[in-house]
Coordinates of C-alpha atoms in Angstrom, one line a residue:
X727 CA 0.0 0.2 0.0
X728 CA 1.5 3.6 -0.9
X729 CA 2.5 5.5 1.7
X730 CA 1.1 9.0 2.0
X731 CA 2.5 12.0 3.4
X732 CA 0.9 13.1 6.7
X733 CA -0.8 16.5 6.9
X734 CA 1.3 19.0 8.5
X735 CA 4.8 17.2 7.9
X736 CA 7.0 17.2 4.9
X737 CA 8.1 14.2 3.2
X738 CA 11.5 14.8 4.3
X739 CA 10.7 14.8 7.8
X740 CA 10.6 18.4 8.3
X741 CA 7.3 20.4 9.6
X742 CA 5.6 22.4 6.8
X743 CA 5.0 26.2 7.7
X744 CA 2.2 26.5 9.6
X745 CA -0.9 28.3 8.5
X746 CA -1.9 31.4 10.1
X747 CA -3.4 29.8 13.3
X748 CA -3.1 31.0 16.9
X749 CA 0.8 30.8 17.1
X750 CA 1.4 32.9 14.0
X751 CA -0.8 35.9 15.1
X752 CA -0.6 39.4 13.3
X753 CA 1.6 41.0 15.7
X754 CA 5.2 41.2 16.6
X755 CA 6.9 38.2 18.4
X756 CA 6.5 38.5 22.4
X757 CA 9.6 39.9 24.4
X758 CA 11.3 37.6 26.8
X759 CA 9.6 39.7 29.6
X760 CA 6.1 39.0 28.0
X761 CA 6.7 35.2 27.7
X762 CA 7.9 35.1 31.4
X763 CA 4.9 36.7 32.6
X764 CA 2.8 34.5 30.4
X765 CA 4.6 31.6 31.7
X766 CA 4.3 32.5 35.2
X767 CA 1.3 30.9 36.3
X768 CA 1.8 27.9 33.7
X769 CA 5.1 27.1 35.6
X770 CA 3.4 27.3 39.0
X771 CA 0.6 25.0 37.7
X772 CA 3.1 22.6 36.2
X773 CA 4.9 22.5 39.5
X774 CA 1.7 21.8 41.3
X775 CA 0.7 18.9 38.8
X776 CA 4.1 17.2 39.2
X777 CA 4.3 17.7 43.0
X778 CA 0.9 16.1 43.6
X779 CA 2.5 12.9 42.0
X780 CA 5.7 13.0 44.0
X781 CA 4.9 14.6 47.5
X782 CA 3.4 11.4 48.8
X783 CA 6.3 9.0 47.9
X784 CA 8.1 9.8 51.4
X785 CA 4.8 9.5 53.0
X786 CA 3.3 6.6 51.5
X787 CA 5.0 3.9 54.1
X788 CA 3.1 5.8 56.7
X789 CA 0.2 6.4 54.9
X790 CA -0.2 2.7 53.9
X791 CA 0.5 1.8 57.3
X792 CA -2.1 4.1 59.1
X793 CA -5.0 2.9 56.3
X794 CA -4.0 -0.7 56.5
X795 CA -2.9 -1.3 53.2
X796 CA 0.0 -3.5 51.7
X797 CA 2.4 -3.3 49.1
X798 CA -0.1 -3.6 46.1
X799 CA -1.8 -0.5 47.8
X800 CA 1.4 1.1 47.8
X801 CA 1.9 0.7 44.2
X802 CA -1.5 1.5 43.1
X803 CA -1.6 4.9 45.1
X804 CA 1.0 5.9 42.8
X805 CA -0.1 3.9 39.6
X806 CA -3.7 5.1 39.9
X807 CA -2.8 8.8 39.4
X808 CA -0.4 7.9 36.6
X809 CA -3.2 5.8 34.7
X810 CA -5.6 8.7 34.7
X811 CA -3.0 11.1 33.7
X812 CA -1.9 8.8 30.9
X813 CA -5.6 8.0 29.6
X814 CA -6.8 11.6 29.5
X815 CA -3.4 13.1 28.3
X816 CA -4.3 12.7 24.5
X817 CA -7.8 13.7 25.0
X818 CA -6.7 17.1 26.7
X819 CA -4.2 17.4 23.8
X820 CA -7.1 17.1 21.3
X821 CA -9.3 19.6 23.1
X822 CA -6.5 22.2 23.2
X823 CA -6.7 22.0 19.4
X824 CA -10.1 22.7 19.7
X825 CA -10.9 25.1 22.3
X826 CA -9.5 27.8 24.5
X827 CA -6.4 26.6 26.0
X828 CA -6.6 29.0 29.0
X829 CA -9.8 27.6 29.7
X830 CA -8.6 24.1 29.7
X831 CA -5.7 24.6 32.0
X832 CA -8.1 26.3 34.3
X833 CA -10.4 23.3 34.4
X834 CA -7.6 21.2 34.9
X835 CA -6.6 23.0 37.8
X836 CA -10.0 22.8 39.6
X837 CA -10.0 19.3 38.8
X838 CA -6.8 18.8 40.8
X839 CA -7.9 20.8 43.4
X840 CA -11.3 18.9 44.1
X841 CA -9.3 15.5 44.1
X842 CA -6.5 16.9 46.6
X843 CA -9.2 18.0 48.9
X844 CA -11.1 14.6 49.1
X845 CA -7.8 12.8 49.0
X846 CA -6.8 14.2 52.4
X847 CA -10.0 13.0 53.8
X848 CA -9.8 9.4 52.7
X849 CA -10.2 6.7 55.5
X850 CA -9.2 3.8 53.4
X851 CA -6.9 2.8 50.6
X852 CA -9.8 2.4 48.4
X853 CA -10.8 5.8 48.8
X854 CA -7.5 7.0 48.4
X855 CA -6.8 5.4 45.3
X856 CA -10.4 6.7 43.9
X857 CA -9.4 10.3 44.7
X858 CA -5.9 9.8 43.2
X859 CA -7.8 8.7 40.1
X860 CA -9.3 12.4 39.9
X861 CA -6.1 14.0 41.0
X862 CA -4.5 12.5 37.9
X863 CA -6.9 13.6 35.4
X864 CA -6.0 17.2 36.4
X865 CA -2.5 16.6 36.4
X866 CA -2.8 14.9 32.8
X867 CA -4.4 18.1 31.6
X868 CA -1.8 20.4 33.2
X869 CA 1.1 18.3 31.8
X870 CA -0.1 18.1 28.5
X871 CA -1.3 21.8 28.3
X872 CA 1.8 23.1 29.6
X873 CA 3.6 22.0 26.5
X874 CA 1.0 22.8 24.0
X875 CA 0.4 26.7 25.3
X876 CA 4.4 27.0 25.2
X877 CA 4.5 25.6 21.6
X878 CA 1.6 28.2 20.9
X879 CA 3.6 31.3 22.1
X880 CA 7.4 30.5 21.1
X881 CA 8.9 29.2 18.1
X882 CA 10.8 25.8 18.2
X883 CA 14.3 27.3 18.0
X884 CA 13.8 29.6 20.9
X885 CA 11.7 26.8 22.7
X886 CA 14.7 25.1 23.9
X887 CA 15.6 28.1 26.2
X888 CA 12.1 28.1 27.8
X889 CA 11.7 24.3 27.9
X890 CA 14.6 24.5 30.3
X891 CA 12.7 26.4 32.7
X892 CA 9.6 24.1 32.6
X893 CA 12.0 21.2 32.7
X894 CA 13.6 23.0 35.9
X895 CA 10.1 23.3 37.3
X896 CA 9.4 19.6 36.7
X897 CA 12.5 18.5 38.2
X898 CA 12.1 20.7 41.5
X899 CA 8.6 19.2 41.8
X900 CA 10.0 15.5 40.9
X901 CA 12.6 15.4 43.7
X902 CA 11.5 18.3 45.7
X903 CA 8.0 16.8 46.2
X904 CA 9.4 13.9 48.4
X905 CA 11.4 16.2 50.5
X906 CA 8.6 18.3 51.2
X907 CA 6.2 15.3 52.0
X908 CA 8.8 14.1 54.3
X909 CA 9.0 17.3 56.3
X910 CA 5.0 17.4 56.4
X911 CA 4.7 13.9 57.5
X912 CA 7.3 14.4 60.5
X913 CA 5.6 17.5 61.7
X914 CA 3.2 16.3 64.5
X915 CA 0.8 19.2 63.9
X916 CA 0.5 18.7 60.2
X917 CA 0.7 14.9 59.3
X918 CA 0.6 12.8 56.0
X919 CA -3.1 14.2 55.0
X920 CA -1.5 17.8 54.4
X921 CA 0.5 16.3 51.8
X922 CA -2.7 16.6 49.7
X923 CA -3.7 19.7 51.0
X924 CA -0.5 21.9 50.7
X925 CA -0.7 21.9 46.8
X926 CA -4.2 23.5 46.9
X927 CA -3.1 27.2 47.7
X928 CA -0.6 27.0 44.8
X929 CA -3.2 25.8 42.5
X930 CA -5.4 28.8 43.3
X931 CA -2.7 31.1 43.0
X932 CA -1.7 29.6 39.4
X933 CA -5.3 29.9 38.3
X934 CA -5.1 33.9 39.3
X935 CA -2.0 34.4 37.5
X936 CA -3.1 32.4 34.3
X937 CA -6.3 34.6 34.2
X938 CA -4.1 37.8 34.3
X939 CA -1.2 36.9 32.2
X940 CA -2.1 34.3 29.9
X941 CA -3.9 35.6 26.8
X942 CA -3.8 33.4 23.6
X943 CA -6.5 33.5 20.6
X944 CA -8.9 30.9 20.3
X945 CA -9.5 29.2 17.0
X946 CA -12.7 27.3 16.9
X947 CA -13.8 24.9 14.5
X948 CA -16.6 22.2 14.2
X949 CA -15.3 19.0 15.5
X950 CA -16.3 15.9 17.4
X951 CA -14.8 14.5 20.3
X952 CA -13.1 11.0 19.9
X953 CA -15.1 9.5 22.9
X954 CA -14.8 5.9 21.6
X955 CA -10.8 6.3 21.2
X956 CA -10.7 7.6 24.6
X957 CA -12.6 5.0 26.5
X958 CA -10.9 2.1 24.6
X959 CA -7.3 3.2 25.2
X960 CA -8.2 4.1 29.1
X961 CA -9.7 0.5 29.2
X962 CA -6.9 -1.2 27.5
X963 CA -4.1 0.5 29.7
X964 CA -6.3 0.0 33.0
X965 CA -6.6 -4.0 32.1
X966 CA -2.8 -4.2 31.6
X967 CA -2.0 -2.4 34.9
X968 CA -4.2 -4.6 36.7
X969 CA -2.6 -7.8 35.3
X970 CA 1.2 -6.7 36.0
X971 CA 0.2 -5.7 39.6
X972 CA -1.5 -9.1 40.6
X973 CA 0.6 -11.6 38.4
X974 CA 2.7 -13.6 40.3
X975 CA 1.1 -12.8 43.7
X976 CA -2.9 -13.2 43.2
X977 CA -2.3 -15.7 40.3
X978 CA 0.8 -17.2 38.3
X979 CA 2.2 -15.5 35.2
X980 CA 1.1 -18.2 33.0
X981 CA -2.5 -18.7 34.0
X982 CA -6.0 -18.1 32.6
X983 CA -6.0 -15.0 34.1
X984 CA -3.3 -13.7 32.4
X985 CA -4.5 -15.1 29.0
X986 CA -7.7 -13.1 29.7
X987 CA -6.4 -9.7 30.6
X988 CA -3.4 -9.7 28.1
X989 CA -5.9 -10.9 25.3
X990 CA -8.5 -8.2 26.7
X991 CA -6.0 -5.6 26.5
X992 CA -4.7 -6.4 23.0
X993 CA -8.1 -6.7 21.8
X994 CA -9.2 -3.3 23.2
X995 CA -5.7 -1.7 21.7
X996 CA -6.6 -3.1 18.3
X997 CA -10.1 -1.6 18.8
X998 CA -8.7 1.5 19.4
X999 CA -6.6 1.5 16.2
X1000 CA -9.4 0.7 14.3
X1001 CA -11.6 3.8 15.8
X1002 CA -8.8 6.1 15.4
X1003 CA -8.5 5.1 11.8
X1004 CA -12.2 5.9 11.2
X1005 CA -12.4 9.0 13.5
X1006 CA -12.8 12.4 11.7
X1007 CA -11.0 13.9 14.8
X1008 CA -8.9 11.0 16.2
X1009 CA -7.6 11.6 19.9
X1010 CA -4.3 10.3 18.6
X1011 CA -4.0 10.9 14.8
X1012 CA -2.1 7.9 13.5
X1013 CA -0.8 9.6 10.4
X1014 CA 1.6 11.4 13.1
X1015 CA 3.5 8.2 13.4
X1016 CA 4.3 8.1 9.7
X1017 CA 6.8 10.6 10.7
X1018 CA 10.0 8.9 11.9
X1019 CA 10.9 11.5 14.5
X1020 CA 7.5 11.4 16.1
X1021 CA 7.2 7.7 16.2
X1022 CA 10.9 7.1 17.6
X1023 CA 10.3 10.1 20.2
X1024 CA 7.0 8.4 21.3
X1025 CA 9.0 4.9 21.8
X1026 CA 12.0 6.8 23.6
X1027 CA 9.4 8.5 25.9
X1028 CA 7.6 5.2 26.8
X1029 CA 11.0 3.5 28.0
X1030 CA 12.1 6.9 29.8
X1031 CA 9.0 7.0 31.7
X1032 CA 9.9 3.5 33.3
X1033 CA 13.3 4.8 34.4
X1034 CA 11.7 8.5 35.7
X1035 CA 9.2 6.9 37.9
X1036 CA 11.0 4.2 39.2
X1037 CA 13.6 6.9 40.3
X1038 CA 11.1 8.8 42.3
X1039 CA 8.7 6.0 43.8
X1040 CA 11.1 3.5 45.0
X1041 CA 13.6 5.5 46.5
X1042 CA 11.6 6.3 49.3
X1043 CA 11.1 2.7 50.2
X1044 CA 14.9 2.5 50.1
X1045 CA 15.8 5.1 52.3
X1046 CA 13.0 4.6 55.1
X1047 CA 12.9 0.6 54.6
X1048 CA 16.1 -0.4 54.0
X1049 CA 18.1 2.5 55.8
X1050 CA 15.7 3.4 58.5
X1051 CA 15.6 7.0 57.8
X1052 CA 12.7 9.2 58.6
X1053 CA 10.6 10.5 55.9
X1054 CA 12.4 14.1 55.9
X1055 CA 15.8 12.7 55.8
X1056 CA 14.6 10.4 52.8
X1057 CA 13.9 13.5 50.8
X1058 CA 17.1 15.0 51.7
X1059 CA 19.0 11.9 50.5
X1060 CA 17.5 12.4 47.0
X1061 CA 19.0 16.0 46.4
X1062 CA 21.6 14.6 44.3
X1063 CA 19.3 13.6 41.7
X1064 CA 17.3 16.9 41.8
X1065 CA 20.6 18.8 41.4
X1066 CA 21.5 16.9 38.3
X1067 CA 18.1 16.9 36.9
X1068 CA 17.7 20.9 37.2
X1069 CA 21.4 21.3 36.0
X1070 CA 21.1 19.4 32.9
X1071 CA 17.6 20.6 31.9
X1072 CA 18.5 24.2 32.3
X1073 CA 21.9 24.1 30.7
X1074 CA 20.6 21.9 27.7
X1075 CA 17.7 24.3 27.0
X1076 CA 20.0 27.2 27.0
X1077 CA 22.6 25.6 24.6
X1078 CA 19.7 24.1 22.1
X1079 CA 18.4 27.5 21.8
X1080 CA 21.8 29.0 20.9
X1081 CA 23.0 26.2 18.8
X1082 CA 19.5 24.6 17.3
X1083 CA 21.2 21.2 17.8
X1084 CA 19.2 18.8 20.2
X1085 CA 20.0 15.1 19.2
X1086 CA 23.4 14.8 21.2
X1087 CA 21.6 15.9 24.1
X1088 CA 19.1 13.0 23.9
X1089 CA 21.8 10.3 23.0
X1090 CA 24.2 11.5 25.9
X1091 CA 21.0 11.6 28.4
X1092 CA 20.2 7.8 27.3
X1093 CA 23.7 6.8 28.2
X1094 CA 23.5 8.4 31.5
X1095 CA 20.3 7.2 32.5
X1096 CA 21.4 3.4 31.8
X1097 CA 24.4 4.2 33.5
X1098 CA 22.7 5.3 36.5
X1099 CA 20.3 2.7 36.9
X1100 CA 23.0 0.0 36.4
X1101 CA 25.1 1.7 39.2
X1102 CA 21.9 1.6 41.4
X1103 CA 21.3 -1.6 40.9
X1104 CA 24.3 -2.5 42.9
X1105 CA 23.4 -0.7 46.0
X1106 CA 22.5 -2.6 49.3
X1107 CA 21.2 -1.5 52.5
X1108 CA 24.9 -0.7 54.1
X1109 CA 26.1 0.8 50.7
X1110 CA 27.9 4.1 51.6
X1111 CA 25.9 7.1 50.9
X1112 CA 28.2 8.8 48.3
X1113 CA 28.2 5.9 46.2
X1114 CA 24.3 6.0 46.2
X1115 CA 24.5 10.0 45.5
X1116 CA 26.9 9.4 42.7
X1117 CA 24.3 7.1 41.0
X1118 CA 21.4 9.2 41.6
X1119 CA 23.3 12.4 40.1
X1120 CA 24.1 10.4 37.2
X1121 CA 20.4 9.1 36.6
X1122 CA 19.1 13.0 37.2
X1123 CA 21.8 14.2 34.8
X1124 CA 20.4 12.0 32.0
X1125 CA 16.7 12.5 32.7
X1126 CA 17.2 16.1 32.7
X1127 CA 18.6 16.0 29.0
X1128 CA 15.8 13.7 27.5
X1129 CA 12.4 14.8 29.2
X1130 CA 11.7 18.0 27.7
X1131 CA 14.0 17.6 24.4
X1132 CA 11.9 14.6 23.5
X1133 CA 8.9 16.8 23.4
X1134 CA 10.6 19.7 21.6
X1135 CA 12.0 17.6 18.7
X1136 CA 8.4 16.1 18.1
X1137 CA 6.7 19.6 18.3
X1138 CA 9.3 21.0 15.6
X1139 CA 7.8 18.3 13.1
X1140 CA 4.4 19.3 13.1
X1141 CA 2.1 22.5 11.9
X1142 CA 0.5 24.4 14.5
X1143 CA -3.0 22.6 13.8
X1144 CA -1.5 19.4 15.3
X1145 CA 0.5 20.8 18.0
X1146 CA -1.7 19.7 21.0
X1147 CA -1.9 16.2 19.8
X1148 CA 1.8 15.6 18.9
X1149 CA 2.6 17.1 22.3
X1150 CA 0.1 15.0 24.1
X1151 CA 1.5 11.9 22.2
X1152 CA 4.9 12.0 23.8
X1153 CA 3.6 12.9 27.1
X1154 CA 1.3 10.0 26.9
X1155 CA 3.9 7.4 26.1
X1156 CA 6.0 8.6 29.0
X1157 CA 3.2 8.4 31.4
X1158 CA 2.1 5.1 30.1
X1159 CA 5.8 3.9 30.5
X1160 CA 5.8 5.2 34.0
X1161 CA 2.0 3.5 34.8
X1162 CA 3.1 0.0 33.6
X1163 CA 6.7 0.4 35.2
X1164 CA 5.9 1.3 38.6
X1165 CA 3.0 -1.3 38.5
X1166 CA 5.2 -4.1 37.3
X1167 CA 8.2 -3.0 39.3
X1168 CA 6.2 -2.6 42.5
X1169 CA 4.8 -6.5 42.0
X1170 CA 8.4 -7.5 41.2
X1171 CA 9.7 -5.4 44.7
X1172 CA 7.3 -7.4 46.6
X1173 CA 8.5 -10.6 45.3
X1174 CA 12.2 -10.0 45.5
X1175 CA 11.8 -8.6 49.1
X1176 CA 10.1 -12.0 50.0
X1177 CA 12.9 -13.9 48.2
X1178 CA 15.9 -11.9 50.1
X1179 CA 14.1 -12.0 53.5
X1180 CA 13.4 -15.7 53.1
X1181 CA 17.0 -16.3 52.3
X1182 CA 18.4 -13.9 55.1
X1183 CA 16.3 -15.9 57.7
X1184 CA 17.8 -19.2 56.4
X1185 CA 21.2 -18.0 56.9
X1186 CA 20.2 -17.5 60.6
X1187 CA 19.5 -21.0 61.1
X1188 CA 17.2 -22.1 63.8
X1189 CA 16.9 -18.5 65.0
X1190 CA 16.0 -17.5 61.7
X1191 CA 13.1 -20.0 61.8
X1192 CA 12.0 -18.6 65.0
X1193 CA 12.2 -15.0 63.8
X1194 CA 10.4 -15.8 60.8
X1195 CA 7.1 -16.1 62.8
X1196 CA 7.5 -12.4 63.7
X1197 CA 8.0 -11.3 60.1
X1198 CA 5.8 -9.2 58.3
X1199 CA 2.9 -11.0 56.3
X1200 CA 3.5 -11.4 52.5
X1201 CA 2.8 -7.9 50.9
X1202 CA 2.8 -6.1 54.0
X1203 CA 4.7 -2.6 54.7
X1204 CA 6.9 -3.2 57.7
X1205 CA 8.3 -0.4 60.4
X1206 CA 11.8 -1.3 60.9
X1207 CA 11.8 0.4 64.2
X1208 CA 9.2 -2.2 65.8
X1209 CA 11.3 -5.2 64.7
X1210 CA 13.9 -6.9 67.1
X1211 CA 17.4 -6.5 65.8
X1212 CA 18.4 -9.7 63.9
X1213 CA 14.8 -9.6 62.2
X1214 CA 15.3 -5.8 61.3
X1215 CA 18.7 -6.5 59.9
X1216 CA 17.2 -8.9 57.7
X1217 CA 14.3 -7.0 56.7
X1218 CA 16.3 -4.1 55.8
X1219 CA 18.8 -6.1 53.7
X1220 CA 15.9 -7.5 51.8
X1221 CA 14.2 -4.2 51.1
X1222 CA 17.7 -2.5 50.2
X1223 CA 18.5 -5.6 47.7
X1224 CA 14.7 -5.9 46.4
X1225 CA 15.0 -1.9 45.5
X1226 CA 18.2 -2.5 43.8
X1227 CA 17.0 -5.4 41.8
X1228 CA 13.9 -2.9 40.8
X1229 CA 16.6 -0.4 39.4
X1230 CA 18.7 -2.9 37.8
X1231 CA 15.4 -4.3 35.9
X1232 CA 14.7 -0.9 35.0
X1233 CA 18.2 -0.3 33.2
X1234 CA 17.6 -2.4 30.0
X1235 CA 14.5 0.0 29.4
X1236 CA 16.9 2.9 29.5
X1237 CA 19.1 1.0 27.1
X1238 CA 16.6 0.4 24.6
X1239 CA 15.5 4.3 24.9
X1240 CA 19.4 5.1 24.1
X1241 CA 19.3 2.9 21.3
X1242 CA 16.2 4.5 19.9
X1243 CA 17.4 7.9 20.0
X1244 CA 20.5 6.9 18.1
X1245 CA 17.9 6.6 14.8
X1246 CA 16.1 9.8 15.6
X1247 CA 17.1 12.1 12.6
X1248 CA 18.1 15.4 13.8
X1249 CA 16.3 18.2 12.1
X1250 CA 17.4 21.8 13.2
X1251 CA 14.9 23.6 15.1
X1252 CA 12.7 26.2 13.2
X1253 CA 13.0 29.9 14.0

């Protein structure tokens, strides 16, 4: 079958000159001051969105303990937000191509506020997980629309500079969130419920700033929302996550449940592709993937998502459960990663703006992420902290080079009419990788901790057999301070080795992302 060139993309892979859309405008280009004023509310909204996903990580051991949950609940509190964020990101991107971007980002903030307030009142893990789904819907809008609005105001060549600011906000919230969450959890007169309340004032401030500073023209056209595509892709991803969460625990990896769930997810995925091919305004335009850069950037984002979210979710369990640190100190220990992420994100954005070249940053970032995860795969509960810090810094440097630049090179390939869809595609695959990765790796962690704990107790001989009766039930979250000394050492060792296994299993995904970026064709950014 003959291959046709996607609309909005030239046959040589370069983007066509956009029609006179909202970005082109009739007036002169915005000055740096005007852009920064317009971005103020957007950056704060982005910070709040990511903060909601990370602030709970260091508080989760205590949250799950208070609410009576286990390892699967621990994983699902994180995964539920990632799932709804992943499923709704393409829909937000499509809506941005049709309606007021300013109104949409304000609606996303209000959804986030509603989910956060109710989450702080949760009395069970099930209620908390449901509230995290609502939070994720709002976060999906904020994440996708931030990229879309920036693309609507700034040319690709200049966008690298401002993407660095967005990346720095992302980095600060990604790793600063756990530190703030730890401090709140350790403060007696606050407690973990304030991890959900603390973002609400910032969201309201962002709402006011956006109303005052963000001014974008609205292009209206007759369209139909692809609800069928949205439902099918949400169902496919949800079924896949349920399978990877419970496989190996509630049922065997090779079982009728696996066949049913995987088969169902594949059938729903096929239905999604069929629906997108027939939709007049598909939620994810399949024609975009005929462009090599967009297809490869999406694939790289999928695998980078696994590494990015693994690095933020499982560090809290390592520092608290393997090293016996408080939630606050657990956040402090992750500072090397945030420093590396902020540094590389900001520096790469500035240099890309000056040179217009971006591929070397992607390839270098992929190499550093792979190396960082490989180094983290060697840690144990008693590893010298400086060795852990070096590995975290390497991981942070690599993530900062890759995250925003994968979106940037994709936006450089499309016309203004497809900016929302193309931007959300990359964010979608990154979130999908994170959701599937956290769910699967959480299940792996539970299995590996049990394995290493059994081995540790067996090495103690008869005393280990006696202590095994006092060990936490499978899937439970332990408090090291409540265990007798020999058992405490065994369990800390089990968690240290188990988390290291998770990082080691993540490294091949980062390696695949590195290989994929090598094949992306570099096209100089448009002015």
